[in-house]
Short mmCIF file of C-alpha atoms in Angstrom, two decimals:
data_model
loop_
_atom_site.label_atom_id
_atom_site.label_comp_id
_atom_site.label_asym_id
_atom_site.label_seq_id
_atom_site.Cartn_x
_atom_site.Cartn_y
_atom_site.Cartn_z
CA MET E 248 -0.49 -16.31 10.45
CA ILE E 249 0.52 -13.37 7.85
CA ILE E 250 0.78 -10.11 9.08
CA SER E 251 -0.65 -7.38 7.26
CA ALA E 252 0.99 -3.93 7.78
CA SER E 253 -1.15 -2.67 6.84
CA ARG E 254 -3.98 -2.05 4.43
CA ARG E 255 -5.34 0.82 6.61
CA THR E 256 -2.36 3.25 6.78
CA ASP E 257 1.19 3.63 5.48
CA ILE E 258 3.14 2.06 8.46
CA PRO E 259 6.60 1.85 6.68
CA ARG E 260 6.61 5.50 5.82
CA PHE E 261 4.82 7.14 8.89
CA PHE E 262 5.17 4.53 11.54
CA MET E 263 8.29 2.62 11.49
CA ASP E 264 9.50 3.17 14.92
CA TRP E 265 5.95 2.07 16.40
CA MET E 266 6.48 -0.99 14.27
CA LEU E 267 9.89 -1.78 15.31
CA ASN E 268 9.08 -1.64 18.90
CA ARG E 269 5.91 -3.76 18.37
CA LEU E 270 8.13 -6.78 17.01
CA LYS E 271 10.37 -6.19 20.06
CA GLU E 272 7.90 -6.26 22.37
CA GLY E 273 6.24 -9.19 20.63
CA TYR E 274 2.65 -7.79 20.33
CA ALA E 275 0.12 -5.30 19.22
CA LEU E 276 -2.99 -4.24 20.18
CA VAL E 277 -5.30 -3.95 17.14
CA ARG E 278 -8.92 -2.17 17.80
CA ASN E 279 -11.64 -3.60 15.49
CA PRO E 280 -13.08 -0.85 13.38
CA MET E 281 -16.32 -2.46 13.02
CA CYS E 282 -16.86 -2.87 16.75
CA ARG E 283 -14.79 -0.61 18.58
CA THR E 284 -14.92 -2.15 22.20
CA GLN E 285 -13.45 -5.26 20.92
CA VAL E 286 -9.81 -5.47 21.03
CA SER E 287 -7.29 -8.01 19.45
CA ARG E 288 -3.66 -8.81 21.19
CA VAL E 289 -2.03 -9.87 18.46
CA ALA E 290 1.17 -11.98 18.83
CA LEU E 291 4.20 -10.89 16.83
CA GLY E 292 6.92 -13.41 17.82
CA ALA E 293 8.31 -16.17 15.79
CA GLY E 294 5.97 -18.87 16.97
CA ALA E 295 3.09 -16.88 15.81
CA VAL E 296 4.17 -14.86 12.57
CA ASP E 297 5.01 -16.59 9.33
CA CYS E 298 5.42 -13.84 7.03
CA LEU E 299 4.91 -10.01 7.25
CA ALA E 300 3.28 -8.01 4.34
CA PHE E 301 4.58 -4.45 4.45
CA TRP E 302 2.10 -1.77 2.07
CA THR E 303 3.61 1.46 1.43
CA LYS E 304 4.01 4.36 -0.98
CA ASP E 305 7.28 5.48 0.26
CA PRO E 306 9.28 3.15 2.08
CA THR E 307 12.49 5.69 2.80
CA PRO E 308 11.93 4.70 6.55
CA LEU E 309 12.07 1.60 6.12
CA LEU E 310 15.14 1.66 4.38
CA ALA E 311 16.63 3.63 6.79
CA GLN E 312 15.95 1.10 9.60
CA ALA E 313 16.49 -1.90 7.23
CA ALA E 314 19.22 -3.27 9.69
CA ARG E 315 16.99 -3.17 12.97
CA LEU E 316 14.25 -4.66 10.68
CA GLU E 317 16.21 -7.23 9.53
CA SER E 318 17.14 -8.34 13.23
CA ALA E 319 13.92 -7.65 14.54
CA ALA E 320 11.56 -9.09 12.12
CA PRO E 321 10.24 -12.63 13.29
CA ALA E 322 9.48 -14.06 9.82
CA PRO E 323 10.43 -13.20 6.39
CA TYR E 324 8.69 -10.25 4.74
CA PHE E 325 8.11 -8.47 1.63
CA VAL E 326 7.16 -4.99 0.30
CA GLN E 327 3.92 -4.00 -1.70
CA PHE E 328 5.20 -0.54 -3.24
CA THR E 329 2.51 1.55 -4.78
CA LEU E 330 3.41 3.66 -7.66
CA ASN E 331 1.06 5.25 -9.85
CA ALA E 332 0.83 7.87 -12.65
CA TYR E 333 -0.98 10.87 -10.77
CA GLY E 334 0.19 14.28 -9.62
CA ALA E 335 -0.21 16.27 -6.34
CA ASP E 336 -3.85 16.89 -7.59
CA VAL E 337 -4.51 13.15 -6.55
CA GLU E 338 -1.49 12.30 -4.59
CA ALA E 339 -0.71 15.24 -2.37
CA GLY E 340 1.68 14.24 -0.13
CA LEU E 341 4.22 11.77 -2.15
CA PRO E 342 7.58 13.00 -3.10
CA ARG E 343 8.10 13.20 -7.03
CA LYS E 344 7.86 9.80 -8.89
CA ALA E 345 11.52 10.06 -10.15
CA GLU E 346 12.61 9.91 -6.31
CA LEU E 347 10.34 7.29 -5.42
CA VAL E 348 11.81 5.18 -8.52
CA GLU E 349 15.04 5.31 -7.33
CA THR E 350 13.73 4.43 -3.90
CA PHE E 351 12.25 1.32 -5.43
CA ARG E 352 15.48 0.48 -6.95
CA GLU E 353 17.34 0.80 -3.82
CA LEU E 354 15.06 -1.36 -2.07
CA ALA E 355 14.68 -4.18 -4.33
CA ARG E 356 19.00 -3.91 -4.40
CA LEU E 357 18.70 -4.47 -0.32
CA LEU E 358 15.76 -7.25 -0.69
CA GLY E 359 15.84 -8.62 -3.88
CA PRO E 360 13.23 -8.35 -6.88
CA GLU E 361 11.32 -11.00 -5.55
CA ARG E 362 10.43 -9.31 -2.29
CA VAL E 363 9.31 -6.23 -3.96
CA VAL E 364 5.65 -6.06 -5.49
CA TRP E 365 4.86 -3.04 -7.60
CA ARG E 366 1.03 -1.92 -7.08
CA TYR E 367 -0.52 0.21 -9.59
CA SER E 368 -3.37 0.94 -7.79
CA PRO E 369 -6.10 2.15 -8.23
CA ILE E 370 -6.67 2.81 -11.92
CA LEU E 371 -8.92 5.96 -12.46
CA LEU E 372 -9.89 8.36 -14.83
CA GLY E 373 -10.76 12.01 -15.27
CA GLY E 374 -9.21 14.89 -13.33
CA SER E 375 -8.59 18.50 -14.25
CA GLY E 376 -8.79 18.77 -17.92
CA GLY E 377 -9.50 14.96 -18.21
CA ARG E 378 -5.80 14.55 -18.09
CA TYR E 379 -6.15 10.88 -16.73
CA THR E 380 -6.96 9.20 -19.78
CA GLU E 381 -6.34 5.45 -20.89
CA GLY E 382 -3.61 6.62 -22.79
CA HIS E 383 -2.19 8.45 -19.63
CA HIS E 384 -1.97 5.16 -18.09
CA LEU E 385 -0.28 3.14 -20.56
CA ARG E 386 2.37 5.69 -21.32
CA TYR E 387 3.35 6.09 -17.73
CA PHE E 388 2.76 2.34 -17.08
CA GLU E 389 5.48 1.70 -19.96
CA THR E 390 7.88 4.53 -18.38
CA PHE E 391 7.51 3.06 -15.10
CA ALA E 392 8.28 -0.49 -16.17
CA ARG E 393 10.98 0.24 -18.03
CA LYS E 394 12.68 2.11 -15.10
CA LEU E 395 11.82 -0.71 -12.72
CA GLU E 396 12.73 -3.44 -15.14
CA GLY E 397 15.29 -5.87 -12.82
CA SER E 398 13.53 -4.52 -9.56
CA THR E 399 10.58 -6.29 -9.38
CA ARG E 400 9.01 -9.41 -10.92
CA ALA E 401 5.40 -8.65 -10.10
CA CYS E 402 3.02 -5.99 -10.59
CA ARG E 403 -0.67 -6.09 -9.02
CA LEU E 404 -3.44 -3.77 -10.57
CA SER E 405 -6.53 -2.60 -9.31
CA PHE E 406 -9.60 -0.45 -10.61
CA LEU E 407 -10.93 2.33 -8.61
CA ASP E 408 -13.76 1.26 -6.05
CA VAL E 409 -16.27 4.55 -5.75
CA TYR E 410 -16.88 4.04 -2.04
CA PRO E 411 -19.83 6.00 -0.79
CA LYS E 412 -17.55 8.15 1.72
CA ILE E 413 -15.31 9.31 -1.46
CA ALA E 414 -17.85 9.55 -4.01
CA PRO E 415 -18.41 13.34 -3.23
CA ARG E 416 -15.11 14.49 -3.58
CA MET E 417 -14.21 12.29 -6.69
CA ARG E 418 -17.24 13.94 -8.65
CA ALA E 419 -15.40 17.29 -7.12
CA LEU E 420 -12.74 16.52 -8.79
CA GLY E 421 -14.04 15.25 -11.84
CA LEU E 422 -12.42 11.59 -11.12
CA PHE E 423 -14.29 8.46 -12.19
CA GLY E 424 -13.46 5.05 -12.42
CA VAL E 425 -12.47 2.92 -15.88
CA PRO E 426 -16.09 1.92 -17.70
CA GLU E 427 -17.00 -1.86 -17.03
CA GLY E 428 -16.49 -2.08 -20.84
CA ARG E 429 -12.99 -1.08 -20.88
CA LYS E 430 -11.50 -2.59 -17.56
CA ALA E 431 -10.18 -6.08 -19.44
CA ALA E 432 -8.88 -4.51 -22.46
CA LEU E 433 -6.76 -1.82 -20.55
CA ALA E 434 -5.65 -4.52 -18.09
CA LEU E 435 -4.57 -6.94 -20.92
CA ARG E 436 -2.57 -4.04 -22.42
CA LEU E 437 -0.88 -3.25 -19.11
CA ALA E 438 0.01 -6.68 -18.60
CA GLU E 439 1.79 -6.80 -22.06
CA ILE E 440 4.03 -3.82 -21.06
CA GLY E 441 4.75 -5.47 -18.11
CA ALA E 442 5.74 -8.84 -19.56
CA ALA E 443 7.83 -7.07 -22.32
CA HIS E 444 9.97 -5.54 -18.96
CA GLY E 445 9.90 -8.94 -17.11
CA MET E 446 7.18 -8.78 -14.89
CA GLU E 447 4.02 -10.73 -14.29
CA VAL E 448 1.04 -8.71 -14.00
CA GLY E 449 -2.03 -9.48 -11.94
CA GLY E 450 -4.58 -8.86 -9.57
CA CYS E 451 -8.08 -10.08 -8.02
CA GLY E 452 -10.98 -8.53 -6.61
CA ASP E 453 -12.59 -7.16 -9.98
CA ALA E 454 -14.51 -9.59 -12.42
CA ALA E 455 -12.66 -7.71 -15.48
CA LEU E 456 -9.24 -9.10 -14.54
CA ALA E 457 -10.32 -12.58 -14.45
CA GLN E 458 -11.89 -11.48 -18.18
CA ALA E 459 -8.43 -10.31 -18.99
CA GLY E 460 -6.81 -13.68 -17.89
CA LEU E 461 -5.06 -11.63 -15.11
CA ALA E 462 -7.06 -12.78 -11.88
CA GLY E 463 -5.02 -15.76 -10.74
CA ALA E 464 -2.69 -13.72 -8.29
CA GLY E 465 -3.74 -11.93 -5.08
CA CYS E 466 -2.13 -9.15 -3.43
CA ILE E 467 -0.86 -11.05 -0.65
CA ASP E 468 -0.11 -14.04 -3.12
CA ALA E 469 -0.12 -17.27 -1.97
CA ALA E 470 2.54 -18.39 -4.32
CA LEU E 471 4.88 -15.59 -3.18
CA VAL E 472 4.30 -16.17 0.39
CA ALA E 473 5.36 -19.52 -0.10
CA ARG E 474 8.65 -18.37 -1.86
CA VAL E 475 9.66 -15.84 0.47
CA ALA E 476 8.43 -17.56 3.50
CA GLY E 477 8.42 -21.04 3.09
CA VAL E 478 5.12 -21.74 4.24
CA ASP E 479 1.56 -22.80 2.55
CA ALA E 480 -0.78 -19.98 2.63
CA ARG E 481 -4.35 -20.54 1.59
CA ALA E 482 -5.31 -18.54 -1.45
CA GLY E 483 -8.52 -16.55 -0.73
CA SER E 484 -11.63 -17.39 -2.68
CA PRO E 485 -10.72 -18.68 -6.30
CA ALA E 486 -14.20 -19.52 -7.29
CA ALA E 487 -16.01 -16.40 -8.24
CA PRO E 488 -14.52 -14.40 -10.95
CA GLY E 489 -14.24 -10.99 -9.15
CA ALA E 490 -13.39 -12.54 -5.92
CA CYS E 491 -10.59 -11.67 -3.53
CA ARG E 492 -7.48 -14.17 -4.10
CA CYS E 493 -5.58 -12.72 -1.32
CA ALA E 494 -4.43 -15.14 1.55
CA PRO E 495 -5.73 -14.59 4.83
CA SER E 496 -4.10 -11.91 6.92
CA VAL E 497 -4.24 -10.00 10.27
CA ASP E 498 -4.04 -6.44 9.77
CA ILE E 499 -2.61 -4.48 12.13
CA GLY E 500 -2.96 -0.82 11.23
CA THR E 501 -5.51 1.84 12.35
CA TYR E 502 -7.59 3.93 9.62
CA ASP E 503 -7.63 7.55 9.15
CA THR E 504 -3.89 7.81 9.82
CA CYS E 505 -2.33 8.01 7.08
CA ALA E 506 -0.75 11.54 5.56
CA ASN E 507 -0.25 10.50 2.10
CA GLY E 508 -3.23 12.58 1.04
CA CYS E 509 -4.65 10.29 -1.92
CA VAL E 510 -7.95 11.55 -2.43
CA TYR E 511 -9.21 8.16 -3.48
CA CYS E 512 -8.16 6.61 -0.06
CA TYR E 513 -10.98 4.64 1.66
CA ALA E 514 -9.20 4.40 4.60
CA ASN E 515 -9.25 8.36 5.35
CA PRO E 516 -12.56 9.88 5.25
CA GLY E 517 -10.63 13.07 4.94
CA ALA E 518 -7.93 12.34 2.58
CA ARG E 519 -8.05 15.55 0.73
CA ARG E 520 -6.22 18.21 2.66
CA GLU E 521 -6.27 21.88 2.93
CA GLY E 522 -4.11 24.16 0.35
CA VAL E 523 -2.13 21.24 -0.65
CA GLY E 524 -2.31 19.50 -4.43
CA ARG E 525 -4.92 21.87 -5.94
CA GLY E 526 -3.23 21.92 -9.10
CA PRO E 527 -2.64 19.36 -12.26
CA ALA E 528 0.97 18.80 -11.28
CA SER E 529 2.98 16.51 -13.44
CA PRO E 530 2.38 13.06 -12.06
CA ASP E 531 6.47 12.18 -12.75
CA GLY E 532 9.18 14.73 -12.34
CA TYR E 533 10.73 13.30 -15.41
CA PRO E 534 10.32 16.75 -16.75
CA GLY E 535 7.52 18.55 -15.18
CA LYS E 536 6.46 20.54 -11.86
CA ARG E 537 4.96 19.70 -8.57
CA GLY E 538 2.44 22.28 -8.77
CA ASP E 539 1.47 24.04 -5.75
CA GLY E 540 4.23 23.67 -3.27
CA ASP E 541 6.52 20.92 -3.31
CA GLY E 542 3.94 18.05 -3.74
CA ARG E 543 4.75 16.90 -0.02
CA ALA E 544 1.57 17.80 1.96
CA GLY E 545 2.89 21.21 2.72
CA GLY E 546 6.69 19.89 3.27
CA CYS E 547 6.39 19.26 7.27
CA ALA E 548 7.32 16.44 8.86
CA ALA E 549 4.73 14.22 10.81
CA PRO E 550 5.59 12.36 13.82
CA GLY E 551 7.23 8.73 12.46
CA GLY E 552 8.55 9.78 8.97
CA PRO E 553 9.71 12.57 6.62
CA GLY E 554 7.38 13.73 4.41
CA ALA E 555 4.53 13.75 6.53
CA VAL E 556 2.39 16.47 8.06
CA GLN E 557 1.46 17.64 11.25
CA THR E 558 -1.94 17.66 12.53
CA GLY E 559 -3.75 21.14 11.95
CA ASP E 560 -3.36 21.21 7.90
CA GLY E 561 -6.17 18.84 7.34
CA ALA E 562 -3.85 15.56 8.09
CA PRO E 563 -5.88 12.93 9.54
CA TRP E 564 -7.06 13.65 13.18
CA ARG E 565 -5.48 10.36 14.61
CA LEU E 566 -1.97 11.30 13.79
CA ALA E 567 -1.85 13.58 16.67
CA ARG E 568 -2.55 10.15 19.10
CA TYR E 569 0.91 8.56 17.70
CA ASP E 570 3.37 7.25 20.44
CA PRO E 571 5.76 5.30 18.99
CA THR E 572 5.96 3.22 22.42
CA ALA E 573 2.32 2.43 22.45
CA PRO E 574 0.76 -1.01 22.09
CA MET E 575 -2.11 0.39 19.64
CA LEU E 576 -1.21 2.57 16.78
CA CYS E 577 -2.33 6.06 17.39
CA ASP E 578 -5.14 4.81 19.75
CA ALA E 579 -4.94 3.57 23.27
CA LEU E 580 -7.20 1.17 25.52
CA ARG E 581 -10.45 2.62 26.84
CA PRO E 582 -12.62 1.92 29.56
CA GLY E 583 -15.02 -0.88 28.29
CA ASP E 584 -12.70 -2.31 25.82
CA VAL E 585 -12.84 -5.95 25.66
CA VAL E 586 -8.81 -7.34 25.15
CA THR E 587 -8.72 -11.08 23.49
CA GLU E 588 -5.90 -12.84 22.18
CA ARG E 589 -5.95 -13.46 18.48
CA ALA E 590 -6.00 -17.01 17.67
CA MET E 591 -2.93 -17.17 14.97
CA PRO E 592 -2.29 -21.16 14.20
CA PRO E 593 0.99 -21.48 12.41
CA LEU E 594 0.86 -22.02 8.58
CA PRO E 595 2.18 -25.28 7.31
CA LYS E 596 5.60 -25.64 5.36
CA ALA E 597 5.12 -25.12 1.74
CA THR E 598 5.99 -27.76 -0.71
CA LEU E 599 7.99 -25.80 -3.56
CA PRO E 600 8.56 -26.99 -7.31
CA LEU E 601 11.76 -28.58 -8.04
CA PHE E 602 11.84 -26.61 -11.34
#
């Protein structure tokens, strides 16, 4: 089975101590977000895990504990590193982009470019003064691609989905999705830029990507899993043009725990924090200013990693529950919970092409 860590929160940035403890103990407890009394016991030992997929916007804590992770990991892993062209008005809790580019390069030097996937996601427009235009994305995507050339072989795109829970704050900030009639052309242009810098650009979950000819690869991509971990992971839903192409995985994260402060995030109902990221700060630092404060969610550190925030400044309320030794992330078993062992059949060995 593939372990996803995590679509629900940034485990590499904020919860690496917890992750390493879970790998050492060989299991994690995961609450079903749709049925809160159902809890899965997910085995994390070598006999159960075939591959680990990490998702992050700043893997600095992962890098700091890379030796421990290499020793503790029950299977090969890869990292999906999201790097977008937004300032502190949209991604309030992140370091400057120049720092993140160097972190990306350092991670690639450690793991190799095959195991670091660049995510440019989600693509949105608008903002203060209408600054986030298609031209803005093309300009900064090229800048990133040039600086990351040789550090990754793949980039995954996605467009903004305006979920009901984020719609009010999107309207308040003047942010909106790329019009349907413009998505395919923009995606194709981004793919051309990526190809010029040695990157295969793809994505799934949007019919426009299929229209642009880019929908053959998932985020947790079966072909990548085969190359990295040597196992045959089934690609998801290949039939429909806008279907998800990700290989099935088990997510071990918890919603409403991420302190990255991204206003478009569906995983945190209150992602925008008070007093941070209100100005139209530069998204890059190549040059530019950080805007209000230093762009790091108030500059204080939360449990689990540098750059996070303490609860009390608008951070997700579940952060106050963080215990790196607990079996469940920012949560605990309650009376009435039913714990069941998660079935995790091993994946078959992959047959890789000779050429």
